[in-house]
Coordinates of C-alpha atoms in Angstrom, one line a residue:
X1 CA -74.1 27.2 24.1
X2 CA -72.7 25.4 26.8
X3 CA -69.2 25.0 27.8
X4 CA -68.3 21.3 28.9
X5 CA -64.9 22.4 30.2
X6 CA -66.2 23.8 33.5
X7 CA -68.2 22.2 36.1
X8 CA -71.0 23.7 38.3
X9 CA -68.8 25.7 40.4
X10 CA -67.2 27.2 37.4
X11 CA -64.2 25.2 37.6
X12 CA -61.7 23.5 35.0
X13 CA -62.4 20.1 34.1
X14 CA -62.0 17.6 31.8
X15 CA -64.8 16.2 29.3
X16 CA -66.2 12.9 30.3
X17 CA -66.3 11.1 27.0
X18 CA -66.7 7.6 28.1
X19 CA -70.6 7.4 27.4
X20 CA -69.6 8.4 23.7
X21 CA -69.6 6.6 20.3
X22 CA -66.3 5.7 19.3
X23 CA -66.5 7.1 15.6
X24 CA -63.8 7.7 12.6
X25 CA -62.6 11.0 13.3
X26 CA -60.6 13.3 11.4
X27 CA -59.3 16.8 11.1
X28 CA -57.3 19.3 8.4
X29 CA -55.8 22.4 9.6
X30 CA -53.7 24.9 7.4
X31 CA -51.4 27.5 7.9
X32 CA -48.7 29.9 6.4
X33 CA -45.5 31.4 6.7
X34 CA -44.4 34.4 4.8
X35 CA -40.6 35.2 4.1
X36 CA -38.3 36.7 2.2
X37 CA -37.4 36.1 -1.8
X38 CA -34.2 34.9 -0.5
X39 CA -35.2 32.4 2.1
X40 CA -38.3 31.5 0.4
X41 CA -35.9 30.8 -2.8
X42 CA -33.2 28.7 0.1
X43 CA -36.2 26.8 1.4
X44 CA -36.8 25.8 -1.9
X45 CA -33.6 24.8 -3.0
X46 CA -32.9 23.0 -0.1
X47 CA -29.8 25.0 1.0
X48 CA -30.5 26.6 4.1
X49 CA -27.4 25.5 6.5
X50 CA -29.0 23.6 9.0
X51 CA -30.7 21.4 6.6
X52 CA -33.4 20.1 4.9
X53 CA -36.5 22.4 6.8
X54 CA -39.4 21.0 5.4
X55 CA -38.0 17.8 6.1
X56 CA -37.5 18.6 10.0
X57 CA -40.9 20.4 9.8
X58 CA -43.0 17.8 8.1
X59 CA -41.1 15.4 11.5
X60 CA -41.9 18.4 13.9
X61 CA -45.4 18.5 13.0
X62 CA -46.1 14.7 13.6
X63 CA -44.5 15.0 16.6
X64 CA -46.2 17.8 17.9
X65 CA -49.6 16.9 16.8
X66 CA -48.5 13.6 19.0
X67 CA -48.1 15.6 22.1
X68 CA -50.9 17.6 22.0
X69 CA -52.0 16.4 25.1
X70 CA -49.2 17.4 26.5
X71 CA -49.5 21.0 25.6
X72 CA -53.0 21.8 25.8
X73 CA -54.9 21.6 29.5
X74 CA -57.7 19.0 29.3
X75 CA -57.2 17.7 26.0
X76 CA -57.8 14.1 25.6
X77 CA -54.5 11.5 25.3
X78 CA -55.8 10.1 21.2
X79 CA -54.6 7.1 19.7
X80 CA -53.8 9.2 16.6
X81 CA -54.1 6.9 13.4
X82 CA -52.7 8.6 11.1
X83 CA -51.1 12.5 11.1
X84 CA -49.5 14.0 7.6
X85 CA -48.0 17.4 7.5
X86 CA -47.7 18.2 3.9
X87 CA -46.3 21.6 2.3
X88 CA -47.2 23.7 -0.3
X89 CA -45.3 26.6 -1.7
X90 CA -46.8 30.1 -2.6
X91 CA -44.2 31.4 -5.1
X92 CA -46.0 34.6 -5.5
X93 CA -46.0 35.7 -2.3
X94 CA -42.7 33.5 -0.6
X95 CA -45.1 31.9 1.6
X96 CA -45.5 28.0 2.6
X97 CA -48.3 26.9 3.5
X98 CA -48.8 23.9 6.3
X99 CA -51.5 21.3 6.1
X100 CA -51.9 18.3 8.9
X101 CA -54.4 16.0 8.8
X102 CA -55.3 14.2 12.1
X103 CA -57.0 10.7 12.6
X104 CA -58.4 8.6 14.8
X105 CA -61.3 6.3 15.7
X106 CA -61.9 7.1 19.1
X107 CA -64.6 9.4 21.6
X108 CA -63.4 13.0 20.7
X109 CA -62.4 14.7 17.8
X110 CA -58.7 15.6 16.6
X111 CA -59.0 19.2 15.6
X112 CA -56.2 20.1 18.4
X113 CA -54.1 17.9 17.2
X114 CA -54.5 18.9 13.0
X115 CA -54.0 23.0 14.5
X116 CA -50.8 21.8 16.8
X117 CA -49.4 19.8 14.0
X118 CA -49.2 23.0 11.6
X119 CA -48.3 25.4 14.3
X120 CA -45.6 23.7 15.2
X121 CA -43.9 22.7 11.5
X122 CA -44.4 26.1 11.3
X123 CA -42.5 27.8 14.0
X124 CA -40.1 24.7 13.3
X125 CA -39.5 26.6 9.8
X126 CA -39.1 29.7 11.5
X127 CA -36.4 28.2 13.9
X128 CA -34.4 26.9 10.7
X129 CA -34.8 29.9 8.7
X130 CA -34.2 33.0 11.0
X131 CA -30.7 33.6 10.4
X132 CA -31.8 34.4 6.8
X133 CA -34.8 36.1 8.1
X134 CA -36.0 37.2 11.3
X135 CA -39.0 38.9 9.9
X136 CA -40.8 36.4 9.0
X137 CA -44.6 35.9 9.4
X138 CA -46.8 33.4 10.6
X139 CA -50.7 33.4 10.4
X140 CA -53.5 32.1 8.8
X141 CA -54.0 29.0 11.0
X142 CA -57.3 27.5 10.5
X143 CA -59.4 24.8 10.8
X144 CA -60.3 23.4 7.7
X145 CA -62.7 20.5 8.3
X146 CA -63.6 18.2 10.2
X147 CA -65.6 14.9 10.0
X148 CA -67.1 12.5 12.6
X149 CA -68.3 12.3 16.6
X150 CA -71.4 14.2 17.3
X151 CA -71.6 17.7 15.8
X152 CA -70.8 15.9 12.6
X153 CA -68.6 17.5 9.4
X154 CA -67.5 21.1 9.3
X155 CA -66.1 22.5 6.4
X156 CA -64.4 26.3 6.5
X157 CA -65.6 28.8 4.3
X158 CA -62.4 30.1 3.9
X159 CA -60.8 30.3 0.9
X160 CA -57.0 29.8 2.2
X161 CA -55.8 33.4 0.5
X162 CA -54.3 36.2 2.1
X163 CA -56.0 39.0 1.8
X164 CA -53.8 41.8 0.8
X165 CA -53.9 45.3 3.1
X166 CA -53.4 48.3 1.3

Protein backbone atom coordinates (compact mmCIF):
# COMPACT_ATOMS: atom_id res chain seq x y z
CA UNK A 1 0.00 0.00 0.00
CA UNK A 2 1.18 3.35 -0.56
CA UNK A 3 0.83 6.34 1.45
CA UNK A 4 -0.05 9.56 -0.61
CA UNK A 5 0.55 11.78 2.39
CA UNK A 6 4.28 11.84 2.16
CA UNK A 7 6.47 12.78 -0.67
CA UNK A 8 9.76 11.15 -1.88
CA UNK A 9 11.79 12.52 0.83
CA UNK A 10 9.33 11.21 3.40
CA UNK A 11 7.87 14.39 4.02
CA UNK A 12 4.15 15.68 4.85
CA UNK A 13 2.13 16.71 2.10
CA UNK A 14 -1.07 17.25 0.88
CA UNK A 15 -2.97 14.92 -1.73
CA UNK A 16 -3.07 16.41 -5.23
CA UNK A 17 -6.63 15.69 -6.21
CA UNK A 18 -7.06 17.92 -9.03
CA UNK A 19 -6.59 15.20 -11.88
CA UNK A 20 -9.63 13.37 -10.01
CA UNK A 21 -13.35 12.77 -10.92
CA UNK A 22 -15.54 14.93 -9.08
CA UNK A 23 -18.07 12.09 -7.86
CA UNK A 24 -21.11 11.99 -5.18
CA UNK A 25 -19.54 11.25 -2.15
CA UNK A 26 -20.77 10.28 1.08
CA UNK A 27 -19.83 9.02 4.54
CA UNK A 28 -21.68 7.55 7.98
CA UNK A 29 -19.83 7.36 11.09
CA UNK A 30 -21.22 6.20 14.58
CA UNK A 31 -20.32 6.50 17.97
CA UNK A 32 -21.35 6.09 21.69
CA UNK A 33 -21.41 7.47 24.96
CA UNK A 34 -22.09 5.53 28.03
CA UNK A 35 -23.49 7.14 31.38
CA UNK A 36 -25.14 6.84 34.28
CA UNK A 37 -29.10 5.81 34.92
CA UNK A 38 -29.38 9.19 36.15
CA UNK A 39 -27.92 11.28 33.44
CA UNK A 40 -28.84 8.95 30.82
CA UNK A 41 -32.60 9.31 32.38
CA UNK A 42 -31.80 13.66 32.45
CA UNK A 43 -30.66 13.46 28.83
CA UNK A 44 -33.76 11.97 28.10
CA UNK A 45 -36.00 14.06 29.76
CA UNK A 46 -34.45 17.01 28.63
CA UNK A 47 -33.60 18.46 32.17
CA UNK A 48 -30.09 18.64 32.36
CA UNK A 49 -29.41 22.47 33.54
CA UNK A 50 -27.58 23.86 30.81
CA UNK A 51 -30.10 22.75 28.33
CA UNK A 52 -31.33 20.84 25.72
CA UNK A 53 -27.81 18.45 24.92
CA UNK A 54 -28.73 16.73 22.05
CA UNK A 55 -29.96 19.77 20.76
CA UNK A 56 -26.43 21.62 21.17
CA UNK A 57 -24.83 18.25 20.15
CA UNK A 58 -26.74 17.58 17.03
CA UNK A 59 -25.41 21.82 16.24
CA UNK A 60 -21.85 20.87 17.52
CA UNK A 61 -21.52 18.04 15.30
CA UNK A 62 -22.48 20.08 12.01
CA UNK A 63 -20.22 22.38 13.02
CA UNK A 64 -17.44 20.40 13.68
CA UNK A 65 -17.74 18.18 10.75
CA UNK A 66 -17.64 21.81 8.94
CA UNK A 67 -14.20 22.47 10.31
CA UNK A 68 -12.67 19.49 9.72
CA UNK A 69 -10.20 21.00 7.78
CA UNK A 70 -9.32 22.99 10.35
CA UNK A 71 -8.46 20.30 12.78
CA UNK A 72 -6.93 17.69 10.89
CA UNK A 73 -3.29 18.40 8.98
CA UNK A 74 -3.84 17.94 5.21
CA UNK A 75 -7.30 17.38 4.93
CA UNK A 76 -9.03 18.80 2.04
CA UNK A 77 -11.33 22.26 2.59
CA UNK A 78 -15.05 20.19 1.16
CA UNK A 79 -18.03 21.87 0.06
CA UNK A 80 -20.01 19.71 2.40
CA UNK A 81 -23.65 19.21 0.94
CA UNK A 82 -25.30 17.97 3.40
CA UNK A 83 -24.12 16.83 7.24
CA UNK A 84 -26.89 15.25 9.82
CA UNK A 85 -25.97 14.26 13.30
CA UNK A 86 -28.81 12.13 14.45
CA UNK A 87 -29.13 10.31 17.97
CA UNK A 88 -30.23 7.23 19.20
CA UNK A 89 -30.76 6.13 22.69
CA UNK A 90 -29.59 2.68 24.21
CA UNK A 91 -31.95 2.37 27.22
CA UNK A 92 -30.35 -0.82 28.23
CA UNK A 93 -27.17 0.12 28.67
CA UNK A 94 -27.66 4.46 29.26
CA UNK A 95 -25.74 4.86 26.12
CA UNK A 96 -26.44 7.34 23.05
CA UNK A 97 -25.26 6.66 20.21
CA UNK A 98 -24.03 9.43 17.42
CA UNK A 99 -24.49 9.04 13.69
CA UNK A 100 -23.23 11.85 11.05
CA UNK A 101 -23.62 11.48 7.65
CA UNK A 102 -21.27 13.60 5.34
CA UNK A 103 -21.84 14.79 1.67
CA UNK A 104 -20.46 16.19 -1.03
CA UNK A 105 -19.79 15.98 -4.73
CA UNK A 106 -16.38 16.81 -5.00
CA UNK A 107 -12.49 15.06 -5.61
CA UNK A 108 -12.06 13.31 -2.05
CA UNK A 109 -14.17 11.54 0.08
CA UNK A 110 -15.84 12.89 3.48
CA UNK A 111 -15.03 10.10 5.90
CA UNK A 112 -13.05 12.79 8.20
CA UNK A 113 -15.71 14.84 8.25
CA UNK A 114 -18.74 11.89 9.19
CA UNK A 115 -15.88 10.60 12.28
CA UNK A 116 -15.31 14.55 13.36
CA UNK A 117 -19.00 15.23 13.23
CA UNK A 118 -19.69 12.28 15.91
CA UNK A 119 -16.61 12.90 17.94
CA UNK A 120 -17.39 16.06 18.53
CA UNK A 121 -21.44 15.86 19.43
CA UNK A 122 -20.07 13.48 21.53
CA UNK A 123 -17.58 15.17 23.75
CA UNK A 124 -20.21 18.11 23.37
CA UNK A 125 -22.60 15.63 25.49
CA UNK A 126 -19.90 15.03 27.72
CA UNK A 127 -19.29 18.85 28.30
CA UNK A 128 -23.13 19.31 29.18
CA UNK A 129 -23.52 16.33 31.22
CA UNK A 130 -20.35 16.13 33.56
CA UNK A 131 -21.60 17.73 36.47
CA UNK A 132 -24.04 14.70 36.72
CA UNK A 133 -21.33 12.43 35.64
CA UNK A 134 -17.79 12.72 35.22
CA UNK A 135 -17.35 9.07 34.49
CA UNK A 136 -18.73 8.86 31.51
CA UNK A 137 -17.47 6.88 28.53
CA UNK A 138 -16.85 7.47 24.98
CA UNK A 139 -15.86 4.83 22.27
CA UNK A 140 -17.05 2.96 19.64
CA UNK A 141 -16.31 5.48 16.89
CA UNK A 142 -16.37 3.94 13.51
CA UNK A 143 -16.68 4.26 10.08
CA UNK A 144 -19.68 2.91 8.90
CA UNK A 145 -19.72 3.24 5.08
CA UNK A 146 -18.80 5.00 2.58
CA UNK A 147 -19.84 5.44 -1.10
CA UNK A 148 -18.13 7.12 -4.13
CA UNK A 149 -14.46 8.45 -5.55
CA UNK A 150 -12.09 5.73 -6.49
CA UNK A 151 -11.90 2.84 -3.97
CA UNK A 152 -15.63 2.79 -4.38
CA UNK A 153 -18.32 1.75 -1.33
CA UNK A 154 -17.18 0.36 2.02
CA UNK A 155 -19.45 -1.02 4.32
CA UNK A 156 -18.29 -1.97 8.14
CA UNK A 157 -18.77 -5.35 9.35
CA UNK A 158 -19.43 -4.18 12.50
CA UNK A 159 -22.41 -4.77 14.11
CA UNK A 160 -22.62 -1.37 16.33
CA UNK A 161 -22.91 -3.49 19.87
CA UNK A 162 -20.81 -3.32 22.66
CA UNK A 163 -19.37 -6.16 23.53
CA UNK A 164 -19.60 -6.80 27.13
CA UNK A 165 -16.18 -7.70 29.23
CA UNK A 166 -16.60 -10.02 31.90
Amino acid sequence: MEFTHFDGQGNAWMVDVGDKADTRREAVARGSIFMSPECFSMVRQGTMKKGDVLAVARVAGIMGAKKTWELIPLCHVLNLTRLTVDFEMDEERHGICAVCTARTTGKTGVEMEALTGVSVALLTIYDMCKAVDKGMEIGEIYLEKKTGGKSGEFLTTRNGKREETI
